[in-house]
Tab-separated table of C-alpha atoms in Angstrom:
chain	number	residue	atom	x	y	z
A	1	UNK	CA	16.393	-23.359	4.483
A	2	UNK	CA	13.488	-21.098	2.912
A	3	UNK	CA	13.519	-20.986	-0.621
A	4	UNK	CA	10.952	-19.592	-3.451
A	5	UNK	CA	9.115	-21.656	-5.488
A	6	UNK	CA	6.901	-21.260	-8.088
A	7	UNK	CA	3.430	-23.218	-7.442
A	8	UNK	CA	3.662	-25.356	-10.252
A	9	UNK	CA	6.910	-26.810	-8.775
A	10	UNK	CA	4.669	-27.563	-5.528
A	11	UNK	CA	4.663	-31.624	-4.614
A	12	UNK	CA	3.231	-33.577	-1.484
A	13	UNK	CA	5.765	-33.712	1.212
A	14	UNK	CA	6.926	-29.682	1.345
A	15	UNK	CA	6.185	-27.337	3.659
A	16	UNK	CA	4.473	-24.050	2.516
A	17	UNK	CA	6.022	-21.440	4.826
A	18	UNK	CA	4.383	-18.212	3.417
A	19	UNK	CA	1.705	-18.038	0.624
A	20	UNK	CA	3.241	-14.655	-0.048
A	21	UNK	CA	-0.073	-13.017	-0.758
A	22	UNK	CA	-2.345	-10.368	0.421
A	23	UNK	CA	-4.447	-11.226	3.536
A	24	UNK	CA	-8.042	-12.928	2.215
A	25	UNK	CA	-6.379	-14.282	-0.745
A	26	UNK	CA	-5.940	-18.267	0.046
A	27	UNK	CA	-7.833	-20.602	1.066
A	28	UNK	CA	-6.463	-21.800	3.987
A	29	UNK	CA	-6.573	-21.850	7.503
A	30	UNK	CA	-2.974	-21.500	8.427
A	31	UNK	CA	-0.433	-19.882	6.019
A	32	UNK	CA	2.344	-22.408	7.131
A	33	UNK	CA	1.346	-26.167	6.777
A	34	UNK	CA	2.499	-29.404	5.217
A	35	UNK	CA	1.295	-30.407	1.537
A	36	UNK	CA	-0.323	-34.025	2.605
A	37	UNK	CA	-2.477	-34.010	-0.608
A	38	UNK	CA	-2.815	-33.840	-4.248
A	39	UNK	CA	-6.083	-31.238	-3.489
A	40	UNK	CA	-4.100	-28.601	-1.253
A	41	UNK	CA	-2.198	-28.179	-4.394
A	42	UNK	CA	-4.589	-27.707	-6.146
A	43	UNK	CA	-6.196	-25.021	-4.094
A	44	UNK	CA	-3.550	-22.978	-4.010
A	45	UNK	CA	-2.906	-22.822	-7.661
A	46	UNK	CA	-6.824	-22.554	-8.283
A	47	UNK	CA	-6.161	-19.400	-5.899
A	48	UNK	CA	-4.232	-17.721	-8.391
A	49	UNK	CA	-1.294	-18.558	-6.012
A	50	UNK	CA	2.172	-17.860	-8.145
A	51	UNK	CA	5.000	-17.521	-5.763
A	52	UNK	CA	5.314	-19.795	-2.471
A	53	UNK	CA	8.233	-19.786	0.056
A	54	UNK	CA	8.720	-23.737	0.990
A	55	UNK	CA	10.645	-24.594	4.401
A	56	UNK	CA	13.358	-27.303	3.176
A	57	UNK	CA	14.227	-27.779	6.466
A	58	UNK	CA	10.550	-29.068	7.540
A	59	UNK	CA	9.653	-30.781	4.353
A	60	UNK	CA	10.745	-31.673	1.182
A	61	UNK	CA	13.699	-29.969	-1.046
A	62	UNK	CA	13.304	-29.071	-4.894
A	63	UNK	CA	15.685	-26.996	-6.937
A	64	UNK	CA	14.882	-23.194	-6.614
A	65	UNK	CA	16.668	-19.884	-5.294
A	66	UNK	CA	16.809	-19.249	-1.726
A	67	UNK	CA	14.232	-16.941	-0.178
A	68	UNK	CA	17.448	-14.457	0.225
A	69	UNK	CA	18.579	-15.257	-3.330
A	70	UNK	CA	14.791	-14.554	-4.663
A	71	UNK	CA	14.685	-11.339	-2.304
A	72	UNK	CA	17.972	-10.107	-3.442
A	73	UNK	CA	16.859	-10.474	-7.343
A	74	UNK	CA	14.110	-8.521	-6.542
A	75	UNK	CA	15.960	-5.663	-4.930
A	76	UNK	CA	18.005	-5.534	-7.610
A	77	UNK	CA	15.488	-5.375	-10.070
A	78	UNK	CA	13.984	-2.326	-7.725
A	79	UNK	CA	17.205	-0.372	-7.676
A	80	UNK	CA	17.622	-0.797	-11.475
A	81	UNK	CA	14.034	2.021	-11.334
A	82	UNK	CA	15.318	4.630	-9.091
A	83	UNK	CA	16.706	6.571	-11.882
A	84	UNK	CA	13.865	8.946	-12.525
A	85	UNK	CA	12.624	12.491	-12.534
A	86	UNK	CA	10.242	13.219	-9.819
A	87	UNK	CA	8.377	16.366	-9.491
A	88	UNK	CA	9.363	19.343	-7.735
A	89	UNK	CA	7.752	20.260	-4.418
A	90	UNK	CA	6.652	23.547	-3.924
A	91	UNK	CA	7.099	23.765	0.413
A	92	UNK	CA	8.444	21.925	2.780
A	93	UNK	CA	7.123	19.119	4.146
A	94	UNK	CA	7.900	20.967	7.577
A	95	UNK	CA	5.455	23.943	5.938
A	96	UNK	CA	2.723	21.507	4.935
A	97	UNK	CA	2.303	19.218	7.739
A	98	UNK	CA	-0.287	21.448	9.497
A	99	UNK	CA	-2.154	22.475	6.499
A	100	UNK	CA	-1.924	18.151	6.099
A	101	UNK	CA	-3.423	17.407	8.920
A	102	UNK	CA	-6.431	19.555	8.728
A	103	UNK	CA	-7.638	18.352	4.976
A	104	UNK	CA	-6.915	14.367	6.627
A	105	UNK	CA	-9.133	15.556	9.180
A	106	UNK	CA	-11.923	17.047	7.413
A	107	UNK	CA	-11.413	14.115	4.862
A	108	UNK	CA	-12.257	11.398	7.458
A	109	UNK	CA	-15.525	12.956	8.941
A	110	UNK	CA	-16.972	13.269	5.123
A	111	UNK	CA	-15.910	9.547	4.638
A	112	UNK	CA	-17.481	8.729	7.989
A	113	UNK	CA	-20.620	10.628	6.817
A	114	UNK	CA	-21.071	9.226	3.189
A	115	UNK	CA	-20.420	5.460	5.478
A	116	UNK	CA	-23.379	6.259	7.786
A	117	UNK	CA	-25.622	7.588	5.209
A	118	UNK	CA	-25.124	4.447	3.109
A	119	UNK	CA	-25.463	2.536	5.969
A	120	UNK	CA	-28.963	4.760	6.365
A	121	UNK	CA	-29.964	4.352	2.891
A	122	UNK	CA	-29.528	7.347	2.369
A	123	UNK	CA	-27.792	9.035	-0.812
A	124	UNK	CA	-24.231	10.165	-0.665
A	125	UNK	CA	-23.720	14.205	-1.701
A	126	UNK	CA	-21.186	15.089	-3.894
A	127	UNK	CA	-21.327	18.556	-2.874
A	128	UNK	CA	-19.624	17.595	0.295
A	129	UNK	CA	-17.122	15.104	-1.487
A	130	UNK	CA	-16.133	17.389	-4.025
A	131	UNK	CA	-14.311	20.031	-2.089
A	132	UNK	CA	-12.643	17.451	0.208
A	133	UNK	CA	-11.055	15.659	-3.191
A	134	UNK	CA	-9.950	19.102	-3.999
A	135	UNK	CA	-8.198	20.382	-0.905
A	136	UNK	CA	-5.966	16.638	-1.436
A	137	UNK	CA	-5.107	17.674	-4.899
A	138	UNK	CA	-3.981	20.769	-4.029
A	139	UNK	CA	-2.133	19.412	-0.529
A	140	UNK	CA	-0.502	17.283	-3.384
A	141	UNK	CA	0.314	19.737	-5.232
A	142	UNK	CA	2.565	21.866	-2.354
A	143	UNK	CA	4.137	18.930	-0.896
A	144	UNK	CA	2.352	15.601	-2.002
A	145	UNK	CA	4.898	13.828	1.209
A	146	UNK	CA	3.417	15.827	3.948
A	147	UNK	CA	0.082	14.307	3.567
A	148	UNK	CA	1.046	10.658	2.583
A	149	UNK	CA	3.190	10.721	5.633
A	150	UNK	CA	0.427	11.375	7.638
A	151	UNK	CA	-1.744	9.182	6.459
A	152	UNK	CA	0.716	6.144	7.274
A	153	UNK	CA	-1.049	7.063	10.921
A	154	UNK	CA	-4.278	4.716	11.107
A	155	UNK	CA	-6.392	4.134	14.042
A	156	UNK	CA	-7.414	0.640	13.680
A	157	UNK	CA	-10.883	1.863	14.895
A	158	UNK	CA	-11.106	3.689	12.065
A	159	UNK	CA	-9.034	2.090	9.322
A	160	UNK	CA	-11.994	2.231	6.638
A	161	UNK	CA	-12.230	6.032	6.892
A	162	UNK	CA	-8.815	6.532	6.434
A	163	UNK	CA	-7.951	3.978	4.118
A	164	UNK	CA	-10.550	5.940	1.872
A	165	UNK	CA	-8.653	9.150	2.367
A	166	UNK	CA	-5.110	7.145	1.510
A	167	UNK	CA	-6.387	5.602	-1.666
A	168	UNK	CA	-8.054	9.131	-2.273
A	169	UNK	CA	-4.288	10.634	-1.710
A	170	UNK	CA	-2.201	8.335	-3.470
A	171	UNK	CA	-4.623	7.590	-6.761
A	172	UNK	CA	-4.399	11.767	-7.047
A	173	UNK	CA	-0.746	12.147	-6.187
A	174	UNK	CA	-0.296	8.656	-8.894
A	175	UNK	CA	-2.354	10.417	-11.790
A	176	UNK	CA	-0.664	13.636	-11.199
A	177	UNK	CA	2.587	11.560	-11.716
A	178	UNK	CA	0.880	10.519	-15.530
A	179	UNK	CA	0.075	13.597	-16.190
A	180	UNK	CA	-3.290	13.460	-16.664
A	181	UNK	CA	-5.869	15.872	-17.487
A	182	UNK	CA	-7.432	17.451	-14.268
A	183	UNK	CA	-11.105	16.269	-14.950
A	184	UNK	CA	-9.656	12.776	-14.680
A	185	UNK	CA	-7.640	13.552	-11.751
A	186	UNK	CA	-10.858	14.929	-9.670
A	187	UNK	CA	-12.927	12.221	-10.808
A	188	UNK	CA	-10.130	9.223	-10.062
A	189	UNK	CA	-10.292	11.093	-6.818
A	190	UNK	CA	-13.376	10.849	-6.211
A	191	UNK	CA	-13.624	7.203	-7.297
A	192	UNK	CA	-10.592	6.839	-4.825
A	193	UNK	CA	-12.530	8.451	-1.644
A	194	UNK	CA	-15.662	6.060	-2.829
A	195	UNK	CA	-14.166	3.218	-3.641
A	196	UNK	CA	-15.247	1.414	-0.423
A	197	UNK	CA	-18.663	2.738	0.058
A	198	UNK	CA	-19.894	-0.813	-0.186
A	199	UNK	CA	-18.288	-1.861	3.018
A	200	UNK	CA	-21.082	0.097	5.084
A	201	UNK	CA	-23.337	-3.024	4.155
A	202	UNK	CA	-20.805	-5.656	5.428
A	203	UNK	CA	-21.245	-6.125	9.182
A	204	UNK	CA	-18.384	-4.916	11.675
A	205	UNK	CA	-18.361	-8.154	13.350
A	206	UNK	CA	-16.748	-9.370	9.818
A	207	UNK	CA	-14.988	-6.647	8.606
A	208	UNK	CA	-12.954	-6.312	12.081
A	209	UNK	CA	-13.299	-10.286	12.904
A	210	UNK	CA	-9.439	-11.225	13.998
A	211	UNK	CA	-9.325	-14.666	12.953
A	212	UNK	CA	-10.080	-15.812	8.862
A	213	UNK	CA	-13.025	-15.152	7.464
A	214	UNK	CA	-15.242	-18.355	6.748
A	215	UNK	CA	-15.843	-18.390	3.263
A	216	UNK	CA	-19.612	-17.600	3.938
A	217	UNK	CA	-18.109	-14.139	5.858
A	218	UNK	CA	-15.619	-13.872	2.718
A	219	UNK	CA	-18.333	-13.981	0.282
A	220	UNK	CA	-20.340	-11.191	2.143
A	221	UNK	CA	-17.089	-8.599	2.020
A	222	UNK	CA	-16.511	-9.782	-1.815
A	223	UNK	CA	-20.121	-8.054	-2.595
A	224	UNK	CA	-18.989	-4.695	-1.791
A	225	UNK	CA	-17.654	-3.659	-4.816
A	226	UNK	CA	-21.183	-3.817	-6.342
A	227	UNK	CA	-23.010	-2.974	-3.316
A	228	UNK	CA	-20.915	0.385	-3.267
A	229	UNK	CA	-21.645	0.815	-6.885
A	230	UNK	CA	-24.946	-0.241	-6.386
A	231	UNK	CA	-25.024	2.778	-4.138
A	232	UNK	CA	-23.412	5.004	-5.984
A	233	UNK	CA	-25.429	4.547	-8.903
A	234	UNK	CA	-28.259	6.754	-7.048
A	235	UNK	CA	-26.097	9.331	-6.238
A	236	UNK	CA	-26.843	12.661	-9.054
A	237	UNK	CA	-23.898	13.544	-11.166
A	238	UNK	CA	-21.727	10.473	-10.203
A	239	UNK	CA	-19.849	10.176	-13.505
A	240	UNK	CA	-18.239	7.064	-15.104
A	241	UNK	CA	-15.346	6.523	-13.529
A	242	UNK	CA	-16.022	6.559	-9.650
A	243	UNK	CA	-18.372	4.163	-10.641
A	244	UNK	CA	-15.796	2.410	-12.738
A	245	UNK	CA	-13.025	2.137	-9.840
A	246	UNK	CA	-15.641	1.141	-7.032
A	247	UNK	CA	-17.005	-1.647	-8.925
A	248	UNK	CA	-13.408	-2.766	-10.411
A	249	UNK	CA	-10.688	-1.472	-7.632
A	250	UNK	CA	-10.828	-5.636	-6.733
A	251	UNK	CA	-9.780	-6.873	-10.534
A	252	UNK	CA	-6.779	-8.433	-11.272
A	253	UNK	CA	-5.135	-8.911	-14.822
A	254	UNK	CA	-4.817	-12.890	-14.300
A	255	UNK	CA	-8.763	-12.821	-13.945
A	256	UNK	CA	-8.647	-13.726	-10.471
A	257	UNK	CA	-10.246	-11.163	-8.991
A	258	UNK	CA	-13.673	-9.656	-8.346
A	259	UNK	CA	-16.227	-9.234	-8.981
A	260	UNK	CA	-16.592	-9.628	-12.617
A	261	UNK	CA	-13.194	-11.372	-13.125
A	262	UNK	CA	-11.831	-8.866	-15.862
A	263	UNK	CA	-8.126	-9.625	-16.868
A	264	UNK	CA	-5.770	-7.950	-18.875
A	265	UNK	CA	-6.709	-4.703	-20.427
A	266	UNK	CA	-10.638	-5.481	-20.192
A	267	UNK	CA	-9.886	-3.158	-16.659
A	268	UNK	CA	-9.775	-0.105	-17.419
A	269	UNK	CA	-6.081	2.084	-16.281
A	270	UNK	CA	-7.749	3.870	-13.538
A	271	UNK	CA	-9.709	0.782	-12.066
A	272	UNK	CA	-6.350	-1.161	-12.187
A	273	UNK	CA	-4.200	1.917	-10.744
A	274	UNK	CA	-6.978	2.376	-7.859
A	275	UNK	CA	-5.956	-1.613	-7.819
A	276	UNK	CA	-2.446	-0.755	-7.144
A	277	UNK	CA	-2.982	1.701	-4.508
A	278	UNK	CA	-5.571	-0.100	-2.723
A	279	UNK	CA	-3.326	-2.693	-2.049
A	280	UNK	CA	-0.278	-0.938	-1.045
A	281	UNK	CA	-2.209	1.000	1.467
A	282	UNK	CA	-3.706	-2.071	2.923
A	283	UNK	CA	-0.686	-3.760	3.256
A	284	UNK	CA	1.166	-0.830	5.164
A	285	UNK	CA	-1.996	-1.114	7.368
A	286	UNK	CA	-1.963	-2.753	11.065
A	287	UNK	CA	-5.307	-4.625	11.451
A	288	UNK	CA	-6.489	-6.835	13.933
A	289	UNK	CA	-6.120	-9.788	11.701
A	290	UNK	CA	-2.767	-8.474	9.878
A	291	UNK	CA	0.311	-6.667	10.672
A	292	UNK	CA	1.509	-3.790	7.945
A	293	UNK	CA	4.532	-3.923	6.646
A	294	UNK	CA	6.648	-1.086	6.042
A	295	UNK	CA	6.223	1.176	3.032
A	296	UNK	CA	8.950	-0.279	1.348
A	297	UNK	CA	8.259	-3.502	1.698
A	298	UNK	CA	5.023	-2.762	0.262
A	299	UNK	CA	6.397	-1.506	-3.300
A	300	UNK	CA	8.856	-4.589	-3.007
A	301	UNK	CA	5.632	-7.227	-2.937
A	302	UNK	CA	3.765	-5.521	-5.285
A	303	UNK	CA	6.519	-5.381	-7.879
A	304	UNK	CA	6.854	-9.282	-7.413
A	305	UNK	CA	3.006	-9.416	-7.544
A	306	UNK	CA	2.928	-7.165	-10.865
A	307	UNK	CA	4.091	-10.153	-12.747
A	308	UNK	CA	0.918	-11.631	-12.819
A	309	UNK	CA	-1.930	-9.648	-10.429
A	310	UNK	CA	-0.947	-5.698	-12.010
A	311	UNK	CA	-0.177	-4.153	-15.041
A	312	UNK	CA	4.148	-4.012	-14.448
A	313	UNK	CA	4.554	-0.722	-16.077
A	314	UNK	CA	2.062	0.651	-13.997
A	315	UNK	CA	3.242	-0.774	-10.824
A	316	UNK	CA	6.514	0.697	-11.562
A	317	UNK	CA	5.334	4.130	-12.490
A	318	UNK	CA	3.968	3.843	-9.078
A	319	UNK	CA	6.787	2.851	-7.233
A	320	UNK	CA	8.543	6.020	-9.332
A	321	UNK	CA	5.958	8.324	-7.810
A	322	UNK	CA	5.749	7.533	-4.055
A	323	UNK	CA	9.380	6.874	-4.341
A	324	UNK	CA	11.324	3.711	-3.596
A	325	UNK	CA	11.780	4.821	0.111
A	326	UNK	CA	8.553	6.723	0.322
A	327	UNK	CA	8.124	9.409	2.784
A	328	UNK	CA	7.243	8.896	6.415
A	329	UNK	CA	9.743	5.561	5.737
A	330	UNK	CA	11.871	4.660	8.809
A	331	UNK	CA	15.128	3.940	6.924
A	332	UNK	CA	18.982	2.714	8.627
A	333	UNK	CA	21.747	4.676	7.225
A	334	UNK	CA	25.683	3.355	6.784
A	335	UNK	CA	26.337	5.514	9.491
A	336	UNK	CA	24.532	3.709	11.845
A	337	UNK	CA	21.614	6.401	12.125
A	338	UNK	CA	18.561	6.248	12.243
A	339	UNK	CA	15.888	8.599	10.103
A	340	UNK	CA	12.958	9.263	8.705
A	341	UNK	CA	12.370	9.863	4.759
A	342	UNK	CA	11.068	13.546	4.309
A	343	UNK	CA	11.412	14.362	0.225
A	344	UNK	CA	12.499	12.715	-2.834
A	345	UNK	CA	15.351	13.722	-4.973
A	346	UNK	CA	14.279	15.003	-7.707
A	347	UNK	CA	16.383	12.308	-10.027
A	348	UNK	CA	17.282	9.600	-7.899
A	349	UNK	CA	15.029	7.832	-5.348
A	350	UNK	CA	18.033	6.116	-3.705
A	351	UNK	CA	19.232	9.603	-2.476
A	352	UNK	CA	15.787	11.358	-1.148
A	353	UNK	CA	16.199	13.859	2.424
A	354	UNK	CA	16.299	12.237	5.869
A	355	UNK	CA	15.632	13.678	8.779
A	356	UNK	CA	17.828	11.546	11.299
A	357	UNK	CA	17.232	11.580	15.050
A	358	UNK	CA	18.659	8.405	16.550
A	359	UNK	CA	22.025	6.562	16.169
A	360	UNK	CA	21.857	2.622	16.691
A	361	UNK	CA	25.491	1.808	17.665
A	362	UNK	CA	24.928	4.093	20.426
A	363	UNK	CA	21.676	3.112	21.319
A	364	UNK	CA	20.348	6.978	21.715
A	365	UNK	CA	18.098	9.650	20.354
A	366	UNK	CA	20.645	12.593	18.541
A	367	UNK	CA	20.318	15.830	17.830
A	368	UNK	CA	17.835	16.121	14.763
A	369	UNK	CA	19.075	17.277	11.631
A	370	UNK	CA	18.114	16.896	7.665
A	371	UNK	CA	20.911	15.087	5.560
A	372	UNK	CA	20.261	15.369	1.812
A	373	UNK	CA	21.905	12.170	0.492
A	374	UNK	CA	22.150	13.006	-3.022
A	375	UNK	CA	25.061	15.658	-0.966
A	376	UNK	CA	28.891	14.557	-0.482
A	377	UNK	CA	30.115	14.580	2.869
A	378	UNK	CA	31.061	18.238	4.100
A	379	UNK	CA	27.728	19.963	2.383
A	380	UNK	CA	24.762	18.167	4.211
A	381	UNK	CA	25.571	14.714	2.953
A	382	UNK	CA	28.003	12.079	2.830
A	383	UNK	CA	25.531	9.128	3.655
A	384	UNK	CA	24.256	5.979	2.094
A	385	UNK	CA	20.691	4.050	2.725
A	386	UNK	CA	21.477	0.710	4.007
A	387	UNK	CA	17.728	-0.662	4.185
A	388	UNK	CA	14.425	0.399	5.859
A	389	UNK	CA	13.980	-0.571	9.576
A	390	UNK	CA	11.333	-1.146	11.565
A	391	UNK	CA	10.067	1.512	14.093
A	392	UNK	CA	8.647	-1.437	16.039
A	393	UNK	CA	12.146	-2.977	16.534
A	394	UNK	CA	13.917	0.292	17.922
A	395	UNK	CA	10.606	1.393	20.095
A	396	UNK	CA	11.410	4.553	18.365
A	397	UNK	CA	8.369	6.989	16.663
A	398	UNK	CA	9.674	8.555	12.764
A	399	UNK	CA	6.899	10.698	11.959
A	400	UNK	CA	7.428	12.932	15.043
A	401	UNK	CA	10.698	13.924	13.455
A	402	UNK	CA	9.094	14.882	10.259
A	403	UNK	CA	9.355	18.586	10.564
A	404	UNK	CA	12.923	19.123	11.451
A	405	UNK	CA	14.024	22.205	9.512
């Protein structure tokens, strides 16, 4: 039996099953092992380490919810959020796609640019950032889903260019969400599409290495926050906060982050909402050394993680703004259909549209058609979300049925 345990209820004799933390964060070889001392303990609590899931079955019991209990206190928790307002898009994600895909394009080749220039030595032009941080904001602006759906495509080859462009996306569509001021917006966005710029130091061999990083190869990766400010710093007109969110996008509120080990409000909103969103998007990443999990899953995690790592009401106003089944998500309907998340509801993100185009009782691709679940049966509705799936588990591709009309 799996259950969730805090790590102060940790003792000699369990089994740790799952850490339950972001890849790089523990200090361990293997993320499933048995406690055989005193100093294992210790190094996962001197990790910052909160929440562990202990097999009872391999190892000794201790009285704590079940991994499904935990999980199901959690989704609960979730669902109590999904009352909201969201804001109203302005096309189709249908209309934006191609207008999408162009800015995500242009986007990576000025990332890859400012990467090899830094790499160079050389300094990084705003004049060619700029404009790319605006098209986003304005891609946002029509239909913010059209390009965050996209960008849930990632080449693993070239993960660090478009993880840029996602953090870019999702700081801008997040401070939008605040309402904030649009000097703040275009600057977070630029901090966003910066943020890694220290990572052109850090040799490929460790930044794609499969297996864990020694703590030598760790301790390279954990100067690029500095590095990239470092290099930012001689870059004319930078203003405060890029520099702010490269240097600080690594901070967490318990202090156990890096590189300055800020905690609590000492991190400034922006640095600890690029926090948020550099996290998610790394997450819902597929790596060579770690599988992404879906979307959903993501928000899930870093609500349980907000209790400690992130600022709660932030992580929440997050969740409200990519939605708790964000779009591009692969979600299973009562029905037995399969679909893929395509726009929000505009006051409940239990009920967003779905384009469906497979049924999983029948084991066959349908007809595709939108259903708008906030709708009763008879007028383009009359379905429920049952969870999100995995496209990986049906063999099935969702964001090719994005555009159905």
């Amino acid at each position: 039996m799996l259950k969730k345990v805090d790590a102060s209820q940790l003792r000699v004799g369990m089994f740790i099953h799952d850490l339950d933390c972001g890849w790089m964060e523990h200090p361990f070889v293997r993320s499933q092992f048995l406690l055989s001392c005193e100093s294992e303990i210790q190094k996962i609590r001197d990790a910052r380490i909160h929440g562990v899931v202990i097999d009872c079955s391999r190892g000794m019991d201790v009285d704590a919810p079940t991994l499904a209990q935990a999980q199901a206190a959690t989704e609960a928790e979730v669902t109590a959020l999904a009352t909201t307002a969201t804001s109203r898009v302005r096309f189709s994600v249908g209309e934006e796609l191609q207008r999408a895909a162009t800015v995500r394009r242009e986007a990576v080749g000025v990332v890859r640019t400012v990467m090899q220039d830094a790499r160079l030595g050389k300094a990084v032009h705003l004049d060619e950032v700029g404009p790319v941080v605006q098209n986003i904001t304005e891609s946002i602006l029509r239909n913010a889903g059209a390009l965050l759906g996209l960008l849930q495509i990632k080449n693993k080859d070239d993960y660090t260019f478009l993880h840029s462009v996602s953090v870019c996306t999702l700081l801008v569509a997040f401070c939008r969400s605040r309402n904030l001021d649009d000097e703040r917006i275009y600057q977070a966005g630029i901090g966003g599409l910066l943020h890694d710029t220290g990572k052109a130091l850090v040799p490929d061999a460790i930044l794609n290495k499969v297996g864990r990083l020694t703590d030598a190869e760790f301790a390279i990766v954990k100067r690029h926050p500095r590095d990239g400010h470092d290099i930012l710093l001689r870059t004319p007109g930078i203003g405060a906060i890029p520099l702010d969110i490269t240097l600080h996008h690594h901070e967490r509120r318990d202090g156990s982050g890096y590189p300055d080990h800020q905690a609590g409000d000492a991190i400034s909103e922006l640095a600890q909402m690029a926090a948020i969103v550099d996290v998610y998007d790394a997450i819902t990443s597929e790596r060579c050394y770690h599988k992404g999990v879906a979307p959903a899953e993501a928000l899930r995690k870093l609500y349980e993680w907000s209790k400690f790592h992130f600022d709660p009401a932030l992580v929440q106003e997050f969740m409200r703004c990519v939605g708790i089944y964000p779009v591009g998500t692969l979600v299973l309907l009562e029905s037995g259909r399969l679909g893929v998340v395509v726009e929000p509801h505009e006051t409940s993100l239990l009920t967003p549209k779905v384009n469906v185009f497979f049924h999983t009782r029948e084991q066959r691709y349908i007809k595709p058609e939108t259903v708008d679940l906030s709708r009763p049966l008879g007028f383009g509705g009359g379905d429920r979300i049952v969870r999100h799936e995995s496209a990986e588990k049906w063999q099935v591709e969702p964001l090719r049925f994005m555009q159905v009309a």
